[in-house]
Coordinates of C-alpha atoms and ligand atoms in Angstrom, one line a residue:
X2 CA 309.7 -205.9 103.6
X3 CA 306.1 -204.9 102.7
X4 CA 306.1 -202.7 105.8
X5 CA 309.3 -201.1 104.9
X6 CA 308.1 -200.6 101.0
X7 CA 304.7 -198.8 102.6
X8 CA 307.1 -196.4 105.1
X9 CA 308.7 -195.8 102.0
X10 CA 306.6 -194.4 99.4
X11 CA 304.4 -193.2 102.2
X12 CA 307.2 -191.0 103.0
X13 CA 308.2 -189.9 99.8
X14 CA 304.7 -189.4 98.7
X15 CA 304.0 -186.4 101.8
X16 CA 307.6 -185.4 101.0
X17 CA 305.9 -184.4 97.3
X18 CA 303.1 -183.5 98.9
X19 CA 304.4 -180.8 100.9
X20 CA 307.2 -180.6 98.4
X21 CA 310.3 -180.7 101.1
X22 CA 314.1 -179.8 99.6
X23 CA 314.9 -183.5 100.1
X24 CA 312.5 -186.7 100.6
X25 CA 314.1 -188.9 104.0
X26 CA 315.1 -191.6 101.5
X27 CA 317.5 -189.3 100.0
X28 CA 318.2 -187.6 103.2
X29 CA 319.6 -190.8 104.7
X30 CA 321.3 -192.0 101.5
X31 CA 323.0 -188.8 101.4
X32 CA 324.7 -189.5 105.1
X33 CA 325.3 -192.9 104.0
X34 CA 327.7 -191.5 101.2
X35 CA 328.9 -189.0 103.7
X36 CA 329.6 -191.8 106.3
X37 CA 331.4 -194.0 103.8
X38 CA 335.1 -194.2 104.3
X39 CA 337.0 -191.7 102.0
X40 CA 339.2 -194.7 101.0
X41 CA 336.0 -197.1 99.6
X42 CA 334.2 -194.3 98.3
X43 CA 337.6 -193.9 95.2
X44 CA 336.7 -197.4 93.9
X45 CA 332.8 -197.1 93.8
X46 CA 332.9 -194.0 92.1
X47 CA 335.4 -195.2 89.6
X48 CA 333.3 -198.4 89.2
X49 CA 329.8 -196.6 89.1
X50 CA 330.7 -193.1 87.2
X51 CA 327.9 -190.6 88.5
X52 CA 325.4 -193.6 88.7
X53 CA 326.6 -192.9 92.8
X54 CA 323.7 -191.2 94.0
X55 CA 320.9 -194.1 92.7
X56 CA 323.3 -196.5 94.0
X57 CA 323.4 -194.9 97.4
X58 CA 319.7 -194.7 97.6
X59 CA 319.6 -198.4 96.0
X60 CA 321.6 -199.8 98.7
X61 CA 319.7 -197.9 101.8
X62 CA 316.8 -199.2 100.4
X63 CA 318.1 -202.6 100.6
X64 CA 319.1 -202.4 103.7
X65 CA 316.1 -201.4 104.9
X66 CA 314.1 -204.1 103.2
X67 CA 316.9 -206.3 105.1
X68 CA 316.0 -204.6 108.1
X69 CA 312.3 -204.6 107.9
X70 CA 312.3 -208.8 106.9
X71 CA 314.0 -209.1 110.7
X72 CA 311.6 -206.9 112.3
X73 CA 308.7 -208.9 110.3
X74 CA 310.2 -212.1 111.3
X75 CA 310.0 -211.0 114.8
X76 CA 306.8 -209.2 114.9
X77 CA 304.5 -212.0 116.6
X78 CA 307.2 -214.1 119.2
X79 CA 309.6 -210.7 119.6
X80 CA 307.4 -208.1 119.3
X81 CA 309.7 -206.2 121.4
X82 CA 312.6 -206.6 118.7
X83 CA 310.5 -205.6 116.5
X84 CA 309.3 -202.2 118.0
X85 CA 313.1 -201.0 118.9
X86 CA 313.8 -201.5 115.4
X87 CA 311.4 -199.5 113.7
X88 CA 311.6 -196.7 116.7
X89 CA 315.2 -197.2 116.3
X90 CA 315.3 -196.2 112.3
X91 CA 312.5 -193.6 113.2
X92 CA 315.0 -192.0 115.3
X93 CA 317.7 -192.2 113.0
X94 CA 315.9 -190.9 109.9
X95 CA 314.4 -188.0 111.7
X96 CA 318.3 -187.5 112.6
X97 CA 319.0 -188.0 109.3
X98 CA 316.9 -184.8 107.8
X99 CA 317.0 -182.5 110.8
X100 CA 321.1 -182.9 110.0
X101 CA 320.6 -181.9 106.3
X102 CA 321.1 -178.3 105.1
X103 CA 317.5 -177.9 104.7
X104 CA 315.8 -179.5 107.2
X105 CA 312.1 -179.4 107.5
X106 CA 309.9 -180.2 109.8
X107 CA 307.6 -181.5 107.1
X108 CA 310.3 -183.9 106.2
X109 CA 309.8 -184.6 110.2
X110 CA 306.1 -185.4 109.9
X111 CA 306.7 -187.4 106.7
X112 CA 309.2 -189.4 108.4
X113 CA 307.3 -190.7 111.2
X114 CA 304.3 -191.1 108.8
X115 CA 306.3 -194.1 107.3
X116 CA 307.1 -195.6 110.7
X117 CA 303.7 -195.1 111.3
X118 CA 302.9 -196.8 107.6
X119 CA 305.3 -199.8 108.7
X120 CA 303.8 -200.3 111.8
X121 CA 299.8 -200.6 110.4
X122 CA 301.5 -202.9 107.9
X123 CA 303.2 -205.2 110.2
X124 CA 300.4 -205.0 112.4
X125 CA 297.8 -206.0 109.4
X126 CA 300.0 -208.5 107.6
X127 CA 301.5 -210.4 111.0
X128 CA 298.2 -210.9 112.9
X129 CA 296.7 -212.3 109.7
X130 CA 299.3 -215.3 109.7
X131 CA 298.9 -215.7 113.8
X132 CA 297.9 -218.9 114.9
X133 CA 295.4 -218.0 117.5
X134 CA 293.5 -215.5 115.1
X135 CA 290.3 -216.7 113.7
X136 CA 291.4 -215.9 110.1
X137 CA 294.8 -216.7 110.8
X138 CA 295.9 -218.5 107.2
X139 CA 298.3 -217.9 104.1
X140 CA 295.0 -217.3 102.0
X141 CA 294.5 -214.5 104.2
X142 CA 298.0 -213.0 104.7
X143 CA 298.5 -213.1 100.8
X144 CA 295.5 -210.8 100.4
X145 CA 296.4 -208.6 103.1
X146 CA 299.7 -208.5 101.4
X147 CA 298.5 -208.0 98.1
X148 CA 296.6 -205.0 99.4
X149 CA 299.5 -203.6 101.0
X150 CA 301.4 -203.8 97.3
X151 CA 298.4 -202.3 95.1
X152 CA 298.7 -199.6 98.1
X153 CA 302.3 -198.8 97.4
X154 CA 302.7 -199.0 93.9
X155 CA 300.0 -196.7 94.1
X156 CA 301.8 -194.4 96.1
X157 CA 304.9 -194.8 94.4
X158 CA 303.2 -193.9 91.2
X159 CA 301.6 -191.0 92.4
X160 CA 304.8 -189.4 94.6
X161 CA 306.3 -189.7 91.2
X162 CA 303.8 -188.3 89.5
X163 CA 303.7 -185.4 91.6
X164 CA 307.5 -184.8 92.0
X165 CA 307.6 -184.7 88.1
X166 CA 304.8 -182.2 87.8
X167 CA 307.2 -180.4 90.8
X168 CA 309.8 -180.1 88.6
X169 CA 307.7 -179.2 85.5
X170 CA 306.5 -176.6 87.4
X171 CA 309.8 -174.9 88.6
X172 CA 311.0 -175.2 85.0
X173 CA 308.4 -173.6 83.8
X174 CA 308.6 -170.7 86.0
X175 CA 312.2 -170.3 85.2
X176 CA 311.5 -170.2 81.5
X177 CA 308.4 -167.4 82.2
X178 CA 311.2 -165.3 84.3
X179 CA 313.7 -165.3 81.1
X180 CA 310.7 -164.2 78.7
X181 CA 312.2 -161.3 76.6
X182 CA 308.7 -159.2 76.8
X183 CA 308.3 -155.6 76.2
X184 CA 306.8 -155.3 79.5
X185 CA 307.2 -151.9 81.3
X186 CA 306.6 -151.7 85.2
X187 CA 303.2 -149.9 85.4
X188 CA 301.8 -147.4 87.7
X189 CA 298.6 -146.3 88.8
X190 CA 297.2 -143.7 87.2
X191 CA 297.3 -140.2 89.3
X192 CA 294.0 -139.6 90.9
X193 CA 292.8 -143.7 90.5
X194 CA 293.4 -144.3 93.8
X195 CA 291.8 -141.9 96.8
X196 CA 295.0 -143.6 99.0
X197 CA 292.5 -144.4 101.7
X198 CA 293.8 -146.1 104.9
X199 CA 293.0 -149.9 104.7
X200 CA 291.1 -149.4 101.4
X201 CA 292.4 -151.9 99.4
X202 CA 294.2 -150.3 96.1
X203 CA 292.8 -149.6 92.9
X204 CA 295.5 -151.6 90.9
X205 CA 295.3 -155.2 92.6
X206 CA 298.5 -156.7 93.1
X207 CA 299.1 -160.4 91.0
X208 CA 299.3 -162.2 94.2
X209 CA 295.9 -160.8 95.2
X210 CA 294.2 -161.5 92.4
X211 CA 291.4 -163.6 92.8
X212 CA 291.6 -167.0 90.8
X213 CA 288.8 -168.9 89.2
X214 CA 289.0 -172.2 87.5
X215 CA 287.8 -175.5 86.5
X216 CA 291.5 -176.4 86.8
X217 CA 292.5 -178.5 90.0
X218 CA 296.0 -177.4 89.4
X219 CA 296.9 -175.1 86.6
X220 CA 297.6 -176.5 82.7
X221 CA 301.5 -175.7 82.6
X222 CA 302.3 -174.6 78.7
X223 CA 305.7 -172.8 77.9
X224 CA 305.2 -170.2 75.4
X225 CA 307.4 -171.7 73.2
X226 CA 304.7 -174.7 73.2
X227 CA 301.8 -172.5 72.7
X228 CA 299.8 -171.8 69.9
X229 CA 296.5 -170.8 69.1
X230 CA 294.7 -171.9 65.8
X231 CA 291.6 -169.8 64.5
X232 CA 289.1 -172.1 62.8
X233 CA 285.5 -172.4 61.9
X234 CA 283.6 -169.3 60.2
X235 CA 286.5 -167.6 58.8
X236 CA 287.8 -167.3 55.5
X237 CA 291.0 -168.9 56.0
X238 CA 292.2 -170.7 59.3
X239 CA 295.5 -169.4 60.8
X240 CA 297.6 -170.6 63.9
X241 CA 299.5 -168.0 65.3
X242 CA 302.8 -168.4 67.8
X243 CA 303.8 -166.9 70.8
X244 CA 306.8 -164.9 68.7
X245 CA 303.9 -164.3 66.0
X246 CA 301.6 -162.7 68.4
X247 CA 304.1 -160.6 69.9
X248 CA 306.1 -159.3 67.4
X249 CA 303.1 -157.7 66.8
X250 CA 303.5 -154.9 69.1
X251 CA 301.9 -155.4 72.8
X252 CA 298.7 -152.7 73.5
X253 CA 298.2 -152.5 77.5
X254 CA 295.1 -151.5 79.2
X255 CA 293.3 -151.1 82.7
X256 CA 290.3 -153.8 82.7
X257 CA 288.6 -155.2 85.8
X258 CA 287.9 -158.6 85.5
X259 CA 284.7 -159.9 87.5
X260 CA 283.3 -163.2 87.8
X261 CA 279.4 -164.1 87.8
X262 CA 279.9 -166.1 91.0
X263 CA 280.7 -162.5 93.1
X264 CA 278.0 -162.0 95.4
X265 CA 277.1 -158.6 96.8
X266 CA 280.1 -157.6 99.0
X267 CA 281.9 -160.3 97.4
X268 CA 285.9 -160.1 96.3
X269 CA 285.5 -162.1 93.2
X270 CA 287.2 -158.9 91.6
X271 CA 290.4 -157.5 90.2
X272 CA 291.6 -154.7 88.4
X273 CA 295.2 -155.1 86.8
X274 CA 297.0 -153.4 83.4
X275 CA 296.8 -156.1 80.5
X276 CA 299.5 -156.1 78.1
X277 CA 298.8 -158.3 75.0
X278 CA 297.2 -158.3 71.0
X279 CA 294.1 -156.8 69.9
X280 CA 291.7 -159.9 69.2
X281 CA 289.6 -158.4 66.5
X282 CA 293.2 -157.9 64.5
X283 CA 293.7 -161.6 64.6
X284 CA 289.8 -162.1 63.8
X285 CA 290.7 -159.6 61.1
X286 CA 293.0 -161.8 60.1
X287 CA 291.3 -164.8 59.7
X288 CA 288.2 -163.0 57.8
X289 CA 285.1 -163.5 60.3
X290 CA 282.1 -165.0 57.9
X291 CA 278.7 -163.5 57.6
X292 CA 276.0 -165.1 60.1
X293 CA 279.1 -165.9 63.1
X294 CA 277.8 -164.4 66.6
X295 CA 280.0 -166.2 68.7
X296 CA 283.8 -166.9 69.3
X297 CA 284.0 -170.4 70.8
X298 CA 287.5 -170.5 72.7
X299 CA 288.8 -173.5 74.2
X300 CA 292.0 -173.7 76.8
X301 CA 294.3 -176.2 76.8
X302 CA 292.6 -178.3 79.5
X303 CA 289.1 -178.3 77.4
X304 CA 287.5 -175.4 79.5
X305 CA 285.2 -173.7 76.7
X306 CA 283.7 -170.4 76.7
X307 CA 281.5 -168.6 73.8
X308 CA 282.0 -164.6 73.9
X309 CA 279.8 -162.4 71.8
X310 CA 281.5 -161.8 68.7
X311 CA 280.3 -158.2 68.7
X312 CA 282.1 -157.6 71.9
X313 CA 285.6 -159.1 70.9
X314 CA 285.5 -156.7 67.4
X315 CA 283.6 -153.7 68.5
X316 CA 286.5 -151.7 69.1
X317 CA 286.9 -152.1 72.8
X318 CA 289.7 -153.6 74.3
X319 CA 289.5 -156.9 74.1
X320 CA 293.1 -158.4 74.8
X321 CA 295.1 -161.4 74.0
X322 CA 296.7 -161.0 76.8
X323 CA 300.3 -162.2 77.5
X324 CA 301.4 -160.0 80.3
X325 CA 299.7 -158.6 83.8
X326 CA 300.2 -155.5 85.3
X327 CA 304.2 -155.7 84.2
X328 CA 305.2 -159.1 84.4
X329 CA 304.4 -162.1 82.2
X330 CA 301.4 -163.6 83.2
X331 CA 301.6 -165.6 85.9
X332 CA 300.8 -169.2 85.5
X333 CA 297.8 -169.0 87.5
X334 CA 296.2 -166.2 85.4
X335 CA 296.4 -168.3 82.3
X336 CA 300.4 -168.3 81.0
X337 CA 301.2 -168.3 78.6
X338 CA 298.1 -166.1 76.8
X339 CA 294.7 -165.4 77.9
X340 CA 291.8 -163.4 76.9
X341 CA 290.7 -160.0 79.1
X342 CA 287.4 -158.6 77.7
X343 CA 285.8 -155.5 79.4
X344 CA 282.6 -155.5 80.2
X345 CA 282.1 -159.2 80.3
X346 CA 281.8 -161.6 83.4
X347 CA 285.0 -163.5 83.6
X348 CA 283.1 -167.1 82.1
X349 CA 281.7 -166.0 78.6
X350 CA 285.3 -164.3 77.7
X351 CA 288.4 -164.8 80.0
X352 CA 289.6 -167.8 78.7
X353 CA 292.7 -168.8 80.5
X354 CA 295.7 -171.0 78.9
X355 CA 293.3 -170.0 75.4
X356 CA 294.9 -172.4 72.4
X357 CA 292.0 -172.6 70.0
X358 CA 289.0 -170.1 68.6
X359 CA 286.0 -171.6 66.8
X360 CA 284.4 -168.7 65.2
X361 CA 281.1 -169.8 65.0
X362 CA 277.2 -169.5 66.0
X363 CA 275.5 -169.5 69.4
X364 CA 273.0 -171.6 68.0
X365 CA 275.4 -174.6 67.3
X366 CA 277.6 -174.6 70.5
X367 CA 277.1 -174.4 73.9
X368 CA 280.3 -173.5 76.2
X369 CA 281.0 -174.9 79.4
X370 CA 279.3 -172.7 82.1
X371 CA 276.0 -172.2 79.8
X372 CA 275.8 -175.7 79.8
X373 CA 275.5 -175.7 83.6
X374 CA 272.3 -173.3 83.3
X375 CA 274.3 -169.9 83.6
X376 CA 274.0 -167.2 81.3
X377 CA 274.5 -167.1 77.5
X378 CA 276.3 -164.2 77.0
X379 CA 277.0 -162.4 81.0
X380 CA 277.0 -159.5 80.4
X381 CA 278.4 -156.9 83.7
X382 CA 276.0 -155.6 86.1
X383 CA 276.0 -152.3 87.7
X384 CA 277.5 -153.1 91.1
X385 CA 279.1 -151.5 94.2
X386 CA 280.7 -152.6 97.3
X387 CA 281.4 -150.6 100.4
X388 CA 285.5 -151.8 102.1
X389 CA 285.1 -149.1 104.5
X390 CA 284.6 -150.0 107.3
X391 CA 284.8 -153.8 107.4
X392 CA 281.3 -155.1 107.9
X393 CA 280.5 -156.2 111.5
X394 CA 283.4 -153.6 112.4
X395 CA 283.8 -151.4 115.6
X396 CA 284.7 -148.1 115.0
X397 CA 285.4 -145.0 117.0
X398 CA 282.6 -142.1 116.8
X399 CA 283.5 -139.3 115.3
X400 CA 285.2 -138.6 112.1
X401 CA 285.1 -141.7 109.8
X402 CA 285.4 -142.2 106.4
X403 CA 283.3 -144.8 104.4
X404 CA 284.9 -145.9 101.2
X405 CA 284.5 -148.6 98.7
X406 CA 284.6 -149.4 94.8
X407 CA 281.9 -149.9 92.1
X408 CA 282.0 -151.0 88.9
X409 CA 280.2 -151.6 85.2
X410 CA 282.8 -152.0 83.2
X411 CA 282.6 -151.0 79.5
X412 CA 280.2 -148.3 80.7
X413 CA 281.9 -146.4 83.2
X414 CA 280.1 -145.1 86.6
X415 CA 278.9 -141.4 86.8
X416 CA 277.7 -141.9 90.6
X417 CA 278.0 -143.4 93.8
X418 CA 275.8 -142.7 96.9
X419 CA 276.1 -143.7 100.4
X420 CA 273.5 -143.8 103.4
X421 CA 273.4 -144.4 106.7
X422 CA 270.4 -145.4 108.5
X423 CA 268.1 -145.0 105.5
X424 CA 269.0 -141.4 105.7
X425 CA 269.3 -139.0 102.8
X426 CA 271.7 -140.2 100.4
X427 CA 275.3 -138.5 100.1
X428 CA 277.4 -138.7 96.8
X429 CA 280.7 -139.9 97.3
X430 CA 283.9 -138.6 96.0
X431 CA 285.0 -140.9 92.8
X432 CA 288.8 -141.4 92.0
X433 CA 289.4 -140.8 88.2
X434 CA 289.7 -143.1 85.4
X435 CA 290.3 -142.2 82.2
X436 CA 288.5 -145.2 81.1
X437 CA 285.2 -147.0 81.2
X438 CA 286.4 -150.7 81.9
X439 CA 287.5 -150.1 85.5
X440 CA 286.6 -150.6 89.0
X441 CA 286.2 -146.5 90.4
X442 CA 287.1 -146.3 93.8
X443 CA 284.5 -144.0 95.7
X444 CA 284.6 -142.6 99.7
X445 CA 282.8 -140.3 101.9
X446 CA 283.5 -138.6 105.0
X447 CA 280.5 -139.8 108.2
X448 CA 280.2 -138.5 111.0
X449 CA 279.3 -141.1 113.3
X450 CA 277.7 -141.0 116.1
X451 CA 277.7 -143.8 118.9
X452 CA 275.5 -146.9 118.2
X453 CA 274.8 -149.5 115.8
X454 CA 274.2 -148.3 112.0
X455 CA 273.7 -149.7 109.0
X456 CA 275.3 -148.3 105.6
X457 CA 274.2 -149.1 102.4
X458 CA 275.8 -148.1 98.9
X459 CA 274.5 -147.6 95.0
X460 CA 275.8 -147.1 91.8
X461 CA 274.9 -145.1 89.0
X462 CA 276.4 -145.5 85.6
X463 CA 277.6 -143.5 82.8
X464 CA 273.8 -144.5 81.1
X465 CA 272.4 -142.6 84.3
X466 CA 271.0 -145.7 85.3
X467 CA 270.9 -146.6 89.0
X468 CA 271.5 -149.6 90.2
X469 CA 269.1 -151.8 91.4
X470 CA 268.0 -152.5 94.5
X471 CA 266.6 -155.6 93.9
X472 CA 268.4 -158.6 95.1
X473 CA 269.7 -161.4 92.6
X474 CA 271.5 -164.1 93.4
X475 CA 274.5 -165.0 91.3
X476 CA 273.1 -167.5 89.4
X477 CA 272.0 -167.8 86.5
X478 CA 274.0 -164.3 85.4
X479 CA 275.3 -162.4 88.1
X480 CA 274.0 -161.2 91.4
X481 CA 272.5 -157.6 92.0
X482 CA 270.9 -155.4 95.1
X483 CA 272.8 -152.8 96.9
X484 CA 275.7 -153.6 99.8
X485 CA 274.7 -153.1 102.6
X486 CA 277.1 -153.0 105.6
X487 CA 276.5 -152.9 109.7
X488 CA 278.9 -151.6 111.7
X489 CA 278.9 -150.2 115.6
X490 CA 280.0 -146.5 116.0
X491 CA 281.3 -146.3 120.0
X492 CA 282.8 -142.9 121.8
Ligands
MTE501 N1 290.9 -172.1 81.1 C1 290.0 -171.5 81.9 N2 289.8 -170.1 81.8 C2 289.0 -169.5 82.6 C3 288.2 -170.2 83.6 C4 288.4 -171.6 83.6 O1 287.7 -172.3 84.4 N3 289.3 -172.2 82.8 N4 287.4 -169.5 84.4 C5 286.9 -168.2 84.0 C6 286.3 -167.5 85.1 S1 284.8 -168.1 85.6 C7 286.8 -166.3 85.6 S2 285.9 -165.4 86.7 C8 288.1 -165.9 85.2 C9 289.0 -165.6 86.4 O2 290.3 -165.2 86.0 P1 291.4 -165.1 87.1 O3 291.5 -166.5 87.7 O4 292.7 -164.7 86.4 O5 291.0 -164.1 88.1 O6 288.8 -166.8 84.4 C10 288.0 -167.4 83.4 N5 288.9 -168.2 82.5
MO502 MO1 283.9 -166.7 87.0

């Protein structure tokens, strides 16, 4: 019964795992209902209302158990019995969800998993009690067996566990789909993108966007849950709702959101249009105190983060953000309401699932990253990254085209210049942006001739300042030092 208890939960614990339509258990309860005579099945409904289904499933179970105290019983004189009867209900429960509307074939693999479960059981718990084998007593079976129990309540609990999140998840992604936003589809702005063959676009699509988080498996909050309370240096605290922040009237803007941990090259980078609420009107709001420098914010899984006050209420903008690049949020990207700050690395200001800003002094707090050895405040660095062509690439000599982006956001970029070979440097052609807190997308036609070359790529901002050349590595504030890229040219 032990063995049959482990198949069990086994099974319906990869079922959750690789979250089939239908666990086998259910799979083969449902034939058993479909296989009961029309005639019986009357009565039991009439006796058991809609209680039918965890009856069904009740009564296989039993059976089973039933099933697996024979095989037990024969596992050590009979093991032959024994065998054919789990290969037998092997058989018939892989039948069972291959014959199911939506069969899977991980519903396959976690099918034979429990056989397999039921066999290391039998094979643990029956030799234990074995005459011949040097441990061979009760003492020992009832630890093995006791094991074997700890192992599937375990199971049990965690299958459970993970279905339920399953099903918190769906429902939550049903309720952001029926959000009544002010969201309008947006487009890229004419001229943003150079349309480059294989360059990846300017606007990065929501299921490209690179994630970052400290969360194993994002914190799932329905708006209609959320709030965010304002607290600490301010001359009176306020918590403000989902319907409060947006009846306030959604601002959008382009922002590129980096994060410290890009290297050189690296595709720790997106650009998408933020919808959301202006966080210096809510700081406004609230009355920030003389002497504050930092705004603490804290998500609803305890992630903290302090951002430079000045940056949040300079003007710039600095977002609560509630919708991405035309559609709510996605969960991923902090739903319901996250911060987007432009010109900071993603760690000192993007706060994701955001529900609480302490107003307060960088003296007093230390946020979670800075208290890792990173950087206090992050600011962006001046960086650039060639896309064109892919590093370690073959391409055919002749005319080519070398193309990239670069970035300091909340400064803009006046300049980008390519060269091969440690040649004369080339300005690129820069695709326009009518602001300062994007990515610019950059190219340049190369002639190249056949052989091996190297390319290499810098920056200059809208300060005139070039970017450096000398390498950083991302830690403790952001990595620096030019892309470099080798490629082979042949004819
Ligand atoms: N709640 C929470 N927000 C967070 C983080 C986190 O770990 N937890 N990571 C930050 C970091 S380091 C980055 S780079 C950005 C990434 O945002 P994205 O996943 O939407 O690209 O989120 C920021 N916001
Ligand atoms: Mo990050």
């Amino acid at each position: 019964m032990l063995a049959v208890g482990a198949a069990l939960t086994v099974s319906e614990l990869l079922a959750a795992v690789f979250d089939v339509p239908e666990s086998p258990l259910l799979a083969v309860a449902q034939h058993a209902v479909d296989l009961t005579p029309a005639p019986l099945i009357k009565p039991i409904i009439d006796l058991v209302g809609t209680a039918d289904k965890p009856l069904a499933v009740a009564v296989t179970v039993v059976v089973l158990l039933a099933l697996g105290a024979v095989a037990g019983r024969a596992w050590i004189e009979r093991r032959q019995v024994s065998l054919t009867l789990v290969g037998g209900f092997t058989a018939l429960g892989t039948l069972a969800v291959l014959t199911r509307p939506e069969p899977s074939a991980a519903a396959v693999v976690a099918t034979v998993a429990g056989a397999a479960a039921a066999l290391a059981v039998l094979h643990l718990l029956q030799d234990r009690l074995a005459e011949d084998a040097p441990d061979g007593t009760r003492r020992s079976f009832l630890v093995g067996a006791a094991v074997v129990l700890v192992g599937i309540v375990a199971s049990g609990v965690g299958g459970q566990l993970l279905a339920e999140r399953r099903r918190r998840r769906a429902e939550l992604e049903r309720a952001r789909a029926s959000l009544d936003l002010p969201l309008e589809p947006t487009s890229t702005p004419a001229g943003a993108d150079l349309g480059i063959d294989g360059q990846r676009p300017w606007t990065t699509p929501n299921r490209d966007f690179y994630r970052i988080d400290t969360a194993l498996s994002p914190p799932l909050l329905d708006a209609s849950e959320w709030s965010l309370r304002i607290h600490g240096l301010v001359d009176r605290e306020i918590t403000v709702t989902y319907d409060d922040l947006v009846a306030r009237g959604l601002t959008e803007a382009w922002v590129t959101l980096c994060c410290v941990s890009n290297e050189v090259g690296g595709d720790l980078i997106g650009n998408a249009n933020w919808s959301g609420v202006p966080m210096a009107d809510l700081l406004a709001e609230a009355g920030v105190q003389d002497g504050a420098d930092c705004l603490l914010s804290t998500s609803v899984d305890g992630w903290t983060c302090g951002t430079p006050l000045e940056a949040v209420t300079d003007g710039r903008n600095a977002l609560l953000a509630v919708g991405m690049n035309g559609e709510p949020l996605p969960v991923r990207h902090g739903f319901p309401v996250r911060q987007v700050i432009p010109g900071l690395y993603g760690y000192v200001s993007a706060t994701k699932w955001v529900v609480d800003w302490e107003v307060t002094r960088f003296a007093e707090v230390e946020a979670y990253w800075t208290q890792r050895g990173w950087g206090e405040r992050g600011p962006i660095k001046t960086q650039s990254r060639i896309d064109l062509p892919a590093p370690n690439s073959t391409v055919r000599a002749g005319q080519q085209v070398i193309a990239g982006v670069a970035w300091h956001q909340h400064t803009g970029i006046s300049a980008v210049e390519v060269r091969v070979d440690e040649g004369d440097w080339v300005g690129a052609t820069i695709g326009e942006v009518d602001t300062v807190d994007t990515w610019v997308q950059w190219s340049v036609p190369w002639d190249a001739t056949p052989g091996r070359h190297t390319i290499e790529v810098r920056a200059t901002d809208a300060d005139g300042r070039v970017q450096t050349q000398e390498r950083a590595d991302v830690l403790p504030d952001g990595a620096t030092g030019w892309h470099s890229v080798d490629v082979a040219a042949q004819a």
